[in-house]
Each structure stands twice: as C-alpha cells, then as structure tokens.
Short mmCIF file of C-alpha atoms and ligand atoms in Angstrom, two decimals:
data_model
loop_
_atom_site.label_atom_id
_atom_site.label_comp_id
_atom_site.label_asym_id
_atom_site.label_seq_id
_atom_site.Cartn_x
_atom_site.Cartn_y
_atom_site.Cartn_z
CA UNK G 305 -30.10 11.24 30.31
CA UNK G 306 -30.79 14.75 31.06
CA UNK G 307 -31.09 17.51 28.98
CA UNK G 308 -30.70 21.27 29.31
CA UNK G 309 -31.56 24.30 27.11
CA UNK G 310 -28.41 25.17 24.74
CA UNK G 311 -28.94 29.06 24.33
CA UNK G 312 -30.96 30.46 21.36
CA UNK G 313 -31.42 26.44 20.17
CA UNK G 314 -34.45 25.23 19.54
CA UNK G 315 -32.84 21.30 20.91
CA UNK G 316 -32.02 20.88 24.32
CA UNK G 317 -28.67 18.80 24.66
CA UNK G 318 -27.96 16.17 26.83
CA UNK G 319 -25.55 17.84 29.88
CA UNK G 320 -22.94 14.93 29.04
CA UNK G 321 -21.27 15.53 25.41
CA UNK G 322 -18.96 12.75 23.66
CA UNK G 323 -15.72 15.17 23.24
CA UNK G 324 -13.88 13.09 20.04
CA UNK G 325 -10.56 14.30 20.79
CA UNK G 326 -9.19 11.39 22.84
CA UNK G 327 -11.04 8.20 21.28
CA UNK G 328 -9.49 4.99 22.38
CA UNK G 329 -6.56 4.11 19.95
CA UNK G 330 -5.06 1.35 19.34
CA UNK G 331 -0.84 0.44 20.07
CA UNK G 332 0.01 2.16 16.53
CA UNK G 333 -2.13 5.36 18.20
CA UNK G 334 -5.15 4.99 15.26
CA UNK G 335 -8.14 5.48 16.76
CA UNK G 336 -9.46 2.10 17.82
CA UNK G 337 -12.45 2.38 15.54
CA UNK G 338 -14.64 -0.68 16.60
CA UNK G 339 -14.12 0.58 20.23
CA UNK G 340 -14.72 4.14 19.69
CA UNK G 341 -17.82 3.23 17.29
CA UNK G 342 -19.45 0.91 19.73
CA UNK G 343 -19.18 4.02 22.31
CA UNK G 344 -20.52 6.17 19.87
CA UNK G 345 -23.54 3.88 19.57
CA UNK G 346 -23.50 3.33 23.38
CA UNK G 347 -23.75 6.94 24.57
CA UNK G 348 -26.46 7.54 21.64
CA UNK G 349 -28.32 4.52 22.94
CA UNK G 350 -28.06 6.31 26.80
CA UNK G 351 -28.94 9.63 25.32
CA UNK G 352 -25.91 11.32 24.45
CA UNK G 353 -26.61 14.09 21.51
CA UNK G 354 -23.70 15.93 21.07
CA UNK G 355 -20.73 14.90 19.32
CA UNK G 356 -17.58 17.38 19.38
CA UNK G 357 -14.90 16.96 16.96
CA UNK G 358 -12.50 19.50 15.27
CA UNK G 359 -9.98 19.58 11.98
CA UNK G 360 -7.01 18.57 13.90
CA UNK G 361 -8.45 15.98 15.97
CA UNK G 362 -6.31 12.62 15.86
CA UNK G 363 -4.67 14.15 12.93
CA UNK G 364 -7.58 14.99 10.94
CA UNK G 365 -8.97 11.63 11.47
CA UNK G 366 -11.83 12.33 14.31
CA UNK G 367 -14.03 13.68 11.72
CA UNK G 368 -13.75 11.00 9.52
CA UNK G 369 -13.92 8.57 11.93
CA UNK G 370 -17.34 10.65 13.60
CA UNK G 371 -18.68 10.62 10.29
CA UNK G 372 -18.54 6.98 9.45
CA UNK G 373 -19.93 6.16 13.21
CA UNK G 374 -22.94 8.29 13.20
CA UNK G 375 -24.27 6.58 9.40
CA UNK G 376 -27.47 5.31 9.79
CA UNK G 377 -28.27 7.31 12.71
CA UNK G 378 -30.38 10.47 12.89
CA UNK G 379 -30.03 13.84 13.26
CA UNK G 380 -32.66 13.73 15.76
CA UNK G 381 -30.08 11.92 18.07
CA UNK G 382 -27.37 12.83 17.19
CA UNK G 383 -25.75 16.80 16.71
CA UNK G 384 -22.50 17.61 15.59
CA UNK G 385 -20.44 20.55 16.20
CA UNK G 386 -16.68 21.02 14.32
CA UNK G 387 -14.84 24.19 14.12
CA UNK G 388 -13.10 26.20 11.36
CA UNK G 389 -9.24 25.60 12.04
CA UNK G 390 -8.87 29.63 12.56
CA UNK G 391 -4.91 29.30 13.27
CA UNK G 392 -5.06 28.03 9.70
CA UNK G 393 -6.84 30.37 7.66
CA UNK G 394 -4.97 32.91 5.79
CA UNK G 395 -7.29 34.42 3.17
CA UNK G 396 -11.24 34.35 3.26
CA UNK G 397 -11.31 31.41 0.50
CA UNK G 398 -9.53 29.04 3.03
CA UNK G 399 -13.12 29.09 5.49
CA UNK G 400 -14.43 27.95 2.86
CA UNK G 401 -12.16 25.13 1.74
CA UNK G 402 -11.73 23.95 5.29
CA UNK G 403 -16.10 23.54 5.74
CA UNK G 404 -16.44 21.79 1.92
CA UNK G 405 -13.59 19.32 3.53
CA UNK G 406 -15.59 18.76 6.59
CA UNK G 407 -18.42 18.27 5.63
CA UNK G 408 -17.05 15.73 3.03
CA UNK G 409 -14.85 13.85 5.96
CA UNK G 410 -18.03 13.97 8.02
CA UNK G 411 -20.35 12.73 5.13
CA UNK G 412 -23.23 15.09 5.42
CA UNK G 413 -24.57 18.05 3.91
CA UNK G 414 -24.97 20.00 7.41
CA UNK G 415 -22.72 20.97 10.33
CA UNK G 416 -25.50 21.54 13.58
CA UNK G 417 -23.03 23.61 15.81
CA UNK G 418 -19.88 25.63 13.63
CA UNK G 419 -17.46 26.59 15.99
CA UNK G 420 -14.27 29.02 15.42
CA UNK G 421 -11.65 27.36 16.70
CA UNK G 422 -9.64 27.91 19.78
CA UNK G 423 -10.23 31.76 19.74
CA UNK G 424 -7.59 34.28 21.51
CA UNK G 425 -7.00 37.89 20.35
CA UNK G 426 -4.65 37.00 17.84
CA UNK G 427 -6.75 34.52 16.24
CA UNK G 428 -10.24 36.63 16.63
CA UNK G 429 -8.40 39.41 14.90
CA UNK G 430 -6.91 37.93 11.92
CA UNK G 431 -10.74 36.67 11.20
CA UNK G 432 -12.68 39.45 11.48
CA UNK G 433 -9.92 40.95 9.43
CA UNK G 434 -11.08 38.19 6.46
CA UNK G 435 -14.98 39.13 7.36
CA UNK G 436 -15.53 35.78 9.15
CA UNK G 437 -18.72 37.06 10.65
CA UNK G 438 -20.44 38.08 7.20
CA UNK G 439 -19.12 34.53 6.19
CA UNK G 440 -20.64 32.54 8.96
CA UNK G 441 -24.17 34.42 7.81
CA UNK G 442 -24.28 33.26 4.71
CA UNK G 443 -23.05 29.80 5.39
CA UNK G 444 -26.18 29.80 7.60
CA UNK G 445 -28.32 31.18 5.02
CA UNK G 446 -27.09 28.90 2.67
CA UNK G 447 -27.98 25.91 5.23
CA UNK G 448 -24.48 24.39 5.57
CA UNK G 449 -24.30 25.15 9.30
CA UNK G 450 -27.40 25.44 11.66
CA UNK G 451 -25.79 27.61 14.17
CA UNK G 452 -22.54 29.23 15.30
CA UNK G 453 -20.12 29.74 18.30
CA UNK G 454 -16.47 29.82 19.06
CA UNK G 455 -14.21 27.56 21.23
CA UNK G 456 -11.76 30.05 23.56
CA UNK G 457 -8.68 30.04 25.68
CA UNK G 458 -7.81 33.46 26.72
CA UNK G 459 -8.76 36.34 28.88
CA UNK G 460 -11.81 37.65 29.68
CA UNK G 461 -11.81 40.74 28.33
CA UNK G 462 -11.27 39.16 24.70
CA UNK G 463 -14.47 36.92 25.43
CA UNK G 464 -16.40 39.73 26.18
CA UNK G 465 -15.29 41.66 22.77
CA UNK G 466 -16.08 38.69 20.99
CA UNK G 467 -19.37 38.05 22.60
CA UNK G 468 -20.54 41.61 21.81
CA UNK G 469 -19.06 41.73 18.67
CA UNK G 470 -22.16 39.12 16.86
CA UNK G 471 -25.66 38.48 18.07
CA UNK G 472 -25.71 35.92 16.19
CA UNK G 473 -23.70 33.29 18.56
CA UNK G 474 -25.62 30.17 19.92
CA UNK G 475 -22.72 28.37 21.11
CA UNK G 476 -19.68 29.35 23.65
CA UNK G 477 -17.04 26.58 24.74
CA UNK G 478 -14.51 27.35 27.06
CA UNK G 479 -12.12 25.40 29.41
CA UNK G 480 -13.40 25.28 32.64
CA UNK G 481 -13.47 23.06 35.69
CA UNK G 482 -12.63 23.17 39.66
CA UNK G 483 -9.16 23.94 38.94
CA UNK G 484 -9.79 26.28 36.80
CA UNK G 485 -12.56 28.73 38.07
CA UNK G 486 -10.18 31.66 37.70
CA UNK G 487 -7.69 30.38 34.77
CA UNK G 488 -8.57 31.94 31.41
CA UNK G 489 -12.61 33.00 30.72
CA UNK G 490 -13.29 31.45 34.24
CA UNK G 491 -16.16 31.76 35.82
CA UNK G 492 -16.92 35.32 34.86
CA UNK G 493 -16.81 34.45 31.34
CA UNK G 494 -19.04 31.14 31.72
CA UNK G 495 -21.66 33.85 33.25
CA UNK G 496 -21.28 37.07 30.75
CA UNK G 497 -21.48 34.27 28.00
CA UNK G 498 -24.48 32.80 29.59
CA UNK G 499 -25.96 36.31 30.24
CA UNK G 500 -25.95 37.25 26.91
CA UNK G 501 -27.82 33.59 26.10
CA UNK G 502 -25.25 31.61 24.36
CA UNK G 503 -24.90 27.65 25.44
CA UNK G 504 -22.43 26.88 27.10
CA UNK G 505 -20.19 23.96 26.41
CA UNK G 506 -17.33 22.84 28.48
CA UNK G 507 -14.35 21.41 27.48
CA UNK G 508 -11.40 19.85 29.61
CA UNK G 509 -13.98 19.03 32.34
CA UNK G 510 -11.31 16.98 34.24
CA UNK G 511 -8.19 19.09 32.76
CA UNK G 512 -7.43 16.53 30.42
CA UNK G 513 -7.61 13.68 32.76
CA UNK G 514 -5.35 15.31 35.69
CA UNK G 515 -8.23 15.72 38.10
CA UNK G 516 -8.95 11.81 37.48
CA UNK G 517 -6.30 11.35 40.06
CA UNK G 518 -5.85 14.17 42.00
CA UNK G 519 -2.97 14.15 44.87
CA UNK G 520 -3.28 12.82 48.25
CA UNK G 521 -4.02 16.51 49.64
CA UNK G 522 -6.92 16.74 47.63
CA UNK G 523 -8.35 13.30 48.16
CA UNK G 524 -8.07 13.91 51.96
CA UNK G 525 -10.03 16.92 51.94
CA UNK G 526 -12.99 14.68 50.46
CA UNK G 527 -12.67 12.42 53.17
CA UNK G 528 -14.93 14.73 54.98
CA UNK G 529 -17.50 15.09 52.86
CA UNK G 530 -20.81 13.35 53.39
CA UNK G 531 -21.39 12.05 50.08
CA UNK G 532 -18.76 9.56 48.32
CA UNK G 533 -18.11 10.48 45.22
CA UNK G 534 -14.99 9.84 42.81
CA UNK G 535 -12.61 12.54 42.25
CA UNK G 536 -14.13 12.29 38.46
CA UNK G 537 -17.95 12.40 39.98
CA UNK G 538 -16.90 15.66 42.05
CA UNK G 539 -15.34 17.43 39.17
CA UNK G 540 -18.01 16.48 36.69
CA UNK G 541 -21.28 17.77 39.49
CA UNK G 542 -19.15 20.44 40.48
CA UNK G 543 -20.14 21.70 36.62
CA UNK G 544 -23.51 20.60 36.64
CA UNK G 545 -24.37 21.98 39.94
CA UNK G 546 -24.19 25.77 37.93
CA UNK G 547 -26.76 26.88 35.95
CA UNK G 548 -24.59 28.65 33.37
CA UNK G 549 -23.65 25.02 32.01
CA UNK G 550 -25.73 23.07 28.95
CA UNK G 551 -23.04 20.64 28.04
CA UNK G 552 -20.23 18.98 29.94
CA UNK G 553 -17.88 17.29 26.91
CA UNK G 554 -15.79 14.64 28.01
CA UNK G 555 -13.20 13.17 26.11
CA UNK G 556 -13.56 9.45 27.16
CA UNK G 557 -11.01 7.29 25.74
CA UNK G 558 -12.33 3.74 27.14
CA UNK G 559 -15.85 2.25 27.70
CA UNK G 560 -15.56 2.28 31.10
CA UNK G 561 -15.29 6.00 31.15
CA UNK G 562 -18.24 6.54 29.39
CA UNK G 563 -20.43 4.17 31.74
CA UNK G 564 -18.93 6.51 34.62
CA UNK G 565 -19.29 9.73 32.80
CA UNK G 566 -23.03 8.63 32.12
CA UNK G 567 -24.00 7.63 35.26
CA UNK G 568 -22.97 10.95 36.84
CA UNK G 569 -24.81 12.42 34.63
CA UNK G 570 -27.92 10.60 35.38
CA UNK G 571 -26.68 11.85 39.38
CA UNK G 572 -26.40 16.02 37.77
CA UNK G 573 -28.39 18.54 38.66
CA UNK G 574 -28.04 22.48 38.99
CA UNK G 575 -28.07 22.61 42.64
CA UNK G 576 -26.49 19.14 43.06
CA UNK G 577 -23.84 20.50 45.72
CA UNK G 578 -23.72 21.88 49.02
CA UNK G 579 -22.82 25.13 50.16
CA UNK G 580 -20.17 23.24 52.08
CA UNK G 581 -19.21 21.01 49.07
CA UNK G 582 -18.65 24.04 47.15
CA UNK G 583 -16.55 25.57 49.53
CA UNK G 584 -14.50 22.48 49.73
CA UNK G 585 -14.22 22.71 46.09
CA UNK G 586 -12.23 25.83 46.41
CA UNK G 587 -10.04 24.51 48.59
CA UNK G 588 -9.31 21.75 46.51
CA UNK G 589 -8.38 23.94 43.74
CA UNK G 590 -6.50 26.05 46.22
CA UNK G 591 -4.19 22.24 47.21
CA UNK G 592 -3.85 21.34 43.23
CA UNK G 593 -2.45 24.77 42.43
CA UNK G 594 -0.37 24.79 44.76
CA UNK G 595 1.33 21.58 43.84
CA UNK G 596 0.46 21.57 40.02
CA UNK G 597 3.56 22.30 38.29
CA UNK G 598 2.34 23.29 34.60
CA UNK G 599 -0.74 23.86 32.85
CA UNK G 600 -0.47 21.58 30.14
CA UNK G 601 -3.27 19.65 29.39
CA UNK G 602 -2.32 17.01 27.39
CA UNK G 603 -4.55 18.28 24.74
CA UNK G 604 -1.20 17.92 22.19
CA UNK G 605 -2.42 20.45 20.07
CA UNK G 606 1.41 21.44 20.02
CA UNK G 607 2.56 17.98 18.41
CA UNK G 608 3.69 16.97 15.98
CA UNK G 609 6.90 18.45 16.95
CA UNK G 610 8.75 19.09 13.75
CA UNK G 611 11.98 17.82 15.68
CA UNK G 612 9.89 14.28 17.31
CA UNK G 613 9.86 16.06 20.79
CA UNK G 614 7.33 14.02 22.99
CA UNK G 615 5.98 17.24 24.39
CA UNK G 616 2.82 16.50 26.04
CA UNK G 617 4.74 12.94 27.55
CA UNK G 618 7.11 15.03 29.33
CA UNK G 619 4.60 17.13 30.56
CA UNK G 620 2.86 15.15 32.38
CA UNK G 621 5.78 12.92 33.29
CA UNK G 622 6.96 15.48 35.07
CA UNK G 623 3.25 16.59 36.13
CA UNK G 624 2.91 13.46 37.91
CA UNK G 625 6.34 12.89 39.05
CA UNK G 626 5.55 16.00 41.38
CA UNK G 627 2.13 15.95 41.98
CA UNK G 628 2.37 12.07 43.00
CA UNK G 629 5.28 12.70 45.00
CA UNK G 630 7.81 10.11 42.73
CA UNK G 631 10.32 12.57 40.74
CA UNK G 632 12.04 9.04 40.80
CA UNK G 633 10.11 7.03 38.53
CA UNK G 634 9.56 10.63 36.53
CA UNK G 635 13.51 10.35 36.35
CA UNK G 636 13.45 6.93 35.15
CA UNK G 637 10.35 7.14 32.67
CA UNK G 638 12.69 9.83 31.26
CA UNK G 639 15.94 7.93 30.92
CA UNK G 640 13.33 5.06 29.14
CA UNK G 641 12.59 7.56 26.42
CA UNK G 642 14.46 8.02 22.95
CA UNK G 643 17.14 10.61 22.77
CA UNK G 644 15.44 12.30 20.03
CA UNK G 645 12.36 13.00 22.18
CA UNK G 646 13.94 14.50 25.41
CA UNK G 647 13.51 18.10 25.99
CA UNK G 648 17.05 17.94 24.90
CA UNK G 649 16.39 17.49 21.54
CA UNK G 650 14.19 20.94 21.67
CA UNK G 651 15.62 23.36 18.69
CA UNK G 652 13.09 26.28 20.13
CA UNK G 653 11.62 26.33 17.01
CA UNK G 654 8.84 27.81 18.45
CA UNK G 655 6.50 25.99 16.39
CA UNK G 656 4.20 24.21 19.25
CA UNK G 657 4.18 27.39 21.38
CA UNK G 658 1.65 29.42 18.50
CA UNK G 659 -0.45 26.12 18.68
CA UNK G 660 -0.49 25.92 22.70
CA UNK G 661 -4.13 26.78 24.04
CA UNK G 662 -2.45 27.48 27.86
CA UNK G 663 -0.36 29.86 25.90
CA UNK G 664 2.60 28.36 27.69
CA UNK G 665 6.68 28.85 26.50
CA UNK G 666 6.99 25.32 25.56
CA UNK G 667 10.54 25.44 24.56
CA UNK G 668 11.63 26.98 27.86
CA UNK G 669 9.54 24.21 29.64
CA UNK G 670 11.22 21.19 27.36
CA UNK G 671 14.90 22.44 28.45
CA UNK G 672 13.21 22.91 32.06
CA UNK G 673 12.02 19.20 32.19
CA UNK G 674 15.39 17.71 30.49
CA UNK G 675 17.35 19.75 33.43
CA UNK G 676 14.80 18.66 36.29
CA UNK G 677 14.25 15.16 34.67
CA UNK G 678 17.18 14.29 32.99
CA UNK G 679 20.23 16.29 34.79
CA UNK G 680 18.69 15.96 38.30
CA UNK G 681 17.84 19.46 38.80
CA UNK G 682 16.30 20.50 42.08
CA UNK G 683 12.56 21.26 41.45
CA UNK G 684 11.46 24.21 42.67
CA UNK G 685 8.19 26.01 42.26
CA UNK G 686 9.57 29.45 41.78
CA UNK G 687 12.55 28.42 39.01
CA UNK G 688 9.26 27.41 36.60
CA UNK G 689 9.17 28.71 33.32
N1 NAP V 1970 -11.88 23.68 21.21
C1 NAP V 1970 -10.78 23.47 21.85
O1 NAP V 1970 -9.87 24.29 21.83
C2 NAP V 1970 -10.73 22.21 22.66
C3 NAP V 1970 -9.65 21.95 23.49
C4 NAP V 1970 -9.70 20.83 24.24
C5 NAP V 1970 -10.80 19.98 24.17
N2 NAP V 1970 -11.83 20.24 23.33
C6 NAP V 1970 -13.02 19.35 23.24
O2 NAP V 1970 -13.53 19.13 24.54
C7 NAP V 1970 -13.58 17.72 24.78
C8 NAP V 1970 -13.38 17.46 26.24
O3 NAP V 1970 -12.09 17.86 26.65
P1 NAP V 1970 -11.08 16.75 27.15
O4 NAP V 1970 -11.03 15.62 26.18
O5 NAP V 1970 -9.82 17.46 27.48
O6 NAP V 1970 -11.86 16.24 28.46
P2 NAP V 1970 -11.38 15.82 29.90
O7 NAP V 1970 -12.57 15.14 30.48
O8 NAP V 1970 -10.81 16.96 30.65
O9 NAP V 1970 -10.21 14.76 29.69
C9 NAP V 1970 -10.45 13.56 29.02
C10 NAP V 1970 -9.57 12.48 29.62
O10 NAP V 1970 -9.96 12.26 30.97
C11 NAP V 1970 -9.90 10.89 31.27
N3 NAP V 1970 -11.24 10.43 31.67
C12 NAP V 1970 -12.45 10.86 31.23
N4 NAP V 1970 -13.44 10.23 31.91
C13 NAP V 1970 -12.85 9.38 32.78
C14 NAP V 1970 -13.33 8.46 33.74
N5 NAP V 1970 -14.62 8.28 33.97
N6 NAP V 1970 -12.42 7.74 34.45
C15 NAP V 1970 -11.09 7.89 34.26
N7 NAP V 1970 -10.58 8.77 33.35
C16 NAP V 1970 -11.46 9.50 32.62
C17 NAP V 1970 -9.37 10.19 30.04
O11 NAP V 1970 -7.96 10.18 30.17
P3 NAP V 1970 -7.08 8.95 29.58
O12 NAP V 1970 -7.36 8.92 28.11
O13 NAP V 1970 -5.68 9.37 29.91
O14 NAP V 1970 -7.54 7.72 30.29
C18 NAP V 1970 -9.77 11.14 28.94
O15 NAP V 1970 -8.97 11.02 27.80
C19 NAP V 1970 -12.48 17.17 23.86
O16 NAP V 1970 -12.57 15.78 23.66
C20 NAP V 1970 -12.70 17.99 22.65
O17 NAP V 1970 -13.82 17.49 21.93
C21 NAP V 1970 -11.79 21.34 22.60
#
C-alpha cells in the first residue's frame, strides 16, 4: 500500500480508504456482515487505514457494524473518521448526543477524523449559529476526537468561507472524480482546500459506481490509449495522479472490488498519467455529460421515502436506460416494479429533496421518470428537470 501525508496529521493514510457506505448486504439489504468483516480484515491486512462511516449509513447500522469489525485491531492500523449528522442538529446539546451515540455504536472512547456532515450553506450556517466550532475545540481538548474536517457538496465559494472560517481543520472531503472536475467544489476547491493544508479525502471516486461502466463513447475513446486500464483503474489514477489528493474512499460492496481497488492502488502515483491521458480524460467527461441524464448518485441519502418511493432505483433505471442505449428494458424494469414505488406514487412531499447532496428537485424528477418510463414519454435532454 501507499501512503500519503493527510494535512496537519501526524499519520500518513493509505491513498485507498474503505468508504462503509455501500458494504455488501445480504437479499433482506442487512449488511452482509461476515462478508463485509472479512473485507475489513482484508484491506487492513493490504494496508488500508482509513475507515469512513457516517450516522446514517445503512440506516445507522455502518457504525455499528465498523465498530464490531475493527475489535481486536489497533489504532495503529486502523483510523476512523464519522461525522456529526449536521442536517439533524437543532440545538447545541444534540452534537453532543449524536458523538456519545457514536462513539458507543463504534465501541471506543475516540473518533480519529470528526467530520461535519455533508456541509452546504444552509447546513454550515445553522451550525455556526449553535457555536459548532467552539464545540469541536473542546471535544478535542477533551480527547474524544483527534482531529476535525467537514464532508461538502456545494459551491465553491461556500468551501472557501468555511475553510477560512477555522484553522483548526485537518480534514476536507468532497465529491470529486473525472466527471466531476467542475461539478460542485471541483477542482478549484480540491486545490484552495489543499492550499490551505487540509487532507483531502475523496468521496464518490467512481460517482457511485456509474463510471464502473461508462457508455460505449467513452470506452472508445480509451481504445487509443497506450496503457489498458479498466474504466474503474482510469477513474481511480486519474485521482491519484494529483497531488492535492491523500485519500481516495471507495465504497466497495464485494471482495472483488476491493482486490481491484487495491491493486490500483499499488499502480497510483502523483504523476501516474500522461499529458495526453489527461487530456483524454476531459474528453471523456465532456462524452458522459453529454449523455448523463441526472446527477444522482445512488448515494440514497434521500430514502427512506416516507411514501416507499424507490428513488435512487428509478434513477438509475432510467440513468442506464439512456446512457446504455436500452430505454426498453428501462421501460420494462419499470413496469416490474410495485405501484407504490413508481414515481407515480410521488406526493412531493419534499422530504428527500432537503436530504439530496446533488441538490436535485427529486419530486419533479420522480413524475419525470414515471412520464418517460412509465407513459412512454419522448426523452429529451432539454425537457429535464
Ligand atoms: N460525506 C458525504 O456526504 C458522503 C457522500 C457519499 C459518500 N461518502 C463516503 O465516501 C465513500 C465513497 O463514496 P462511494 O461509496 O459513492 O464510492 P464510489 O467508488 O463512487 O462508488 C462505490 C460503488 O462503486 C462500485 N465499485 C467500486 N469499486 C468497484 C470495482 N472495482 N469494480 C466494480 N464496481 C466497483 C460499487 O457499486 P455496486 O455496489 O453497485 O457494485 C460500489 O458500491 C462512501 O462509501 C462513504 O464512506 C460520503
């Protein structure tokens, strides 16, 4: 394994990070906890340091799952970072309710890396409101947490207030990848964050799994390349190849991922690419966008649906119905699903679109999909939500 500075820490972390938000589950959807342990135990064997969980995770269960897989093993191999749920906190006693409970789920007395979860303005505002940052000093002082940082999805301008706001941040994680150089912090947020010497993790490395099988108009560009590589090995070096990156987390939901995800990252290196494999990096991102139809991830940090709409399943039915050219078998998987989780059975609630990280208008998109999926709507680019 390799390992890269992580900011002000005094550990270097390895530049592949075990990203418990997709564990393998079983048919019921429980995480598959022999499986998931015995990658756990895999990755630490291969070098893997960093473990990334979070409240919400598998319904609050991938802490307690992380923290009966990492018993017995030590610190020394073996970091964890969680995040204060900030959508959730409504008065300054809730931060710290919601770290006594994670630490208890996780069964230990410190938290390495405390993130503030899935930051925008909104969110950033409401806690410095409740005087999160005096907070996260003295739950440092008190030796709870060993250092702090903040997941993000928005603009760059917010990541830069909350970046100046603290010099206390170790750790910045964004969403970043080939796709999305210029979506959200981009790459002028990976490098202000970086600037100002906070680690940088990355999250949705391969957009949730989309660029695992990228369309035929991307694949063919790669055809040209000199090196093979899989459309998961480009996305993964085409991270490691910048210096701004410690950490690439990957949310692997089957051994086999993991022995791919590791070997790359025995393969990383800052430099790794080309000038001319960069370049046809951008175009690739140029093709996807200009096929991809939405933004969702697949991250399902909008579900449960209070009405049992299968959000993030119609997402990416649709997704791939378009992106792999078969709106057919999109059509059909639709007509396969229960009434009562079409986009028909969308209320607009609203519920799911203040949890959406892409910020998307998920009730306009479910009445979209149910028209384009399940009335046979035309699809076309520019009638999109
Ligand atoms: N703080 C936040 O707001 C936030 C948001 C999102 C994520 N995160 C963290 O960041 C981590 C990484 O993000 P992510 O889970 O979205 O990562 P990702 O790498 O973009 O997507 C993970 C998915 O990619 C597929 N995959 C991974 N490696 C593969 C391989 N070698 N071959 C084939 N498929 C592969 C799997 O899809 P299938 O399961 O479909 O096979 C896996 O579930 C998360 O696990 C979580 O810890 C944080």
């Amino acid at each position: 394994m390799q390992y890269r500075p992580f900011g002000p820490l005094e550990w270097p972390v390895s530049a592949l990070g075990f990203g418990c938000m997709r564990l393998p589950t079983t048919d019921t959807g429980a995480i598959d906890e022999p499986v998931a342990t015995a990658m756990v135990h895999e990755a630490i064997d291969r070098g893997v340091n960093y473990f990334d969980t979070a409240w919400p995770y598998h319904g609050g269960e991938s802490e307690r799952f992380l923290g009966r897989a990492l018993q017995g093993v030590s610190n020394d191999r073996a970091k964890v970072a969680t995040k204060l749920p900030s959508w959730a906190v409504q008065e300054p006693e809730d931060m710290e309710r919601y770290l006594t409970e994670q630490l208890a789920r996780l069964q230990r007395e410190h938290i390495d890396v405390y993130l503030l979860h899935n930051l925008n303005r909104d969110t950033w505002r409401q806690l410095v409101r409740l005087d999160v940052l005096a907070w996260l000093d003295r739950v440092v002082a008190d030796g709870r947490v060993g250092a702090v940082g903040f997941s993000f999805h928005a603009g760059f301008e917010v990541l830069q207030e909350i970046v100046d706001a603290y010099d206390r941040w170790s750790v910045c994680q964004i969403q970043y990848n080939y796709v999305d150089e210029f979506y959200n912090a981009g790459t002028r947020g990976l490098q202000y964050a970086a600037s100002k010497g906070l680690g940088i993790a990355i999250m949705e490395p391969l957009l949730g799994g989309r660029l695992v099988d990228p369309p035929a108009s991307v694949r063919a560009l790669w055809e040209r390349a000199a090196n093979r590589r899989s459309p998961v090995e480009w996305a993964l070096q085409w991270l490691w190849d910048k210096p701004e990156v410690s950490v690439v987390l990957s949310g692997m939901s089957a051994p086999e991922q993991l022995r791919e995800n590791l070997a790359c990252a025995e393969r990383s290196a800052i430099g790794v690419l080309s000038d001319e494999e960069r370049e046809l990096m951008a175009e690739a991102r140029d093709r996807y966008l200009a096929i991809c139809p939405t933004r969702c991830t697949g991250c399902k940090y909008c579900e449960p649906c209070p009405n049992g709409v299968a959000i993030a399943m119609l997402m990416k039915a649709l997704n791939q119905g378009i992106m792999g050219d078969d709106l057919g078998g999109a059509r059909r998987q639709y007509a396969r699903m229960a009434e009562g989780e079409r986009g028909s059975a969308c209320v607009a609630c609203g519920v799911c679109e203040e949890q959406c990280p892409q910020g998307m208008p998920v009730s306009e998109w479910m009445a979209y999909i149910h028209q384009v999926l399940g009335e046979g709507r035309n699809y076309d680019p520019a009638e999109r939500p």
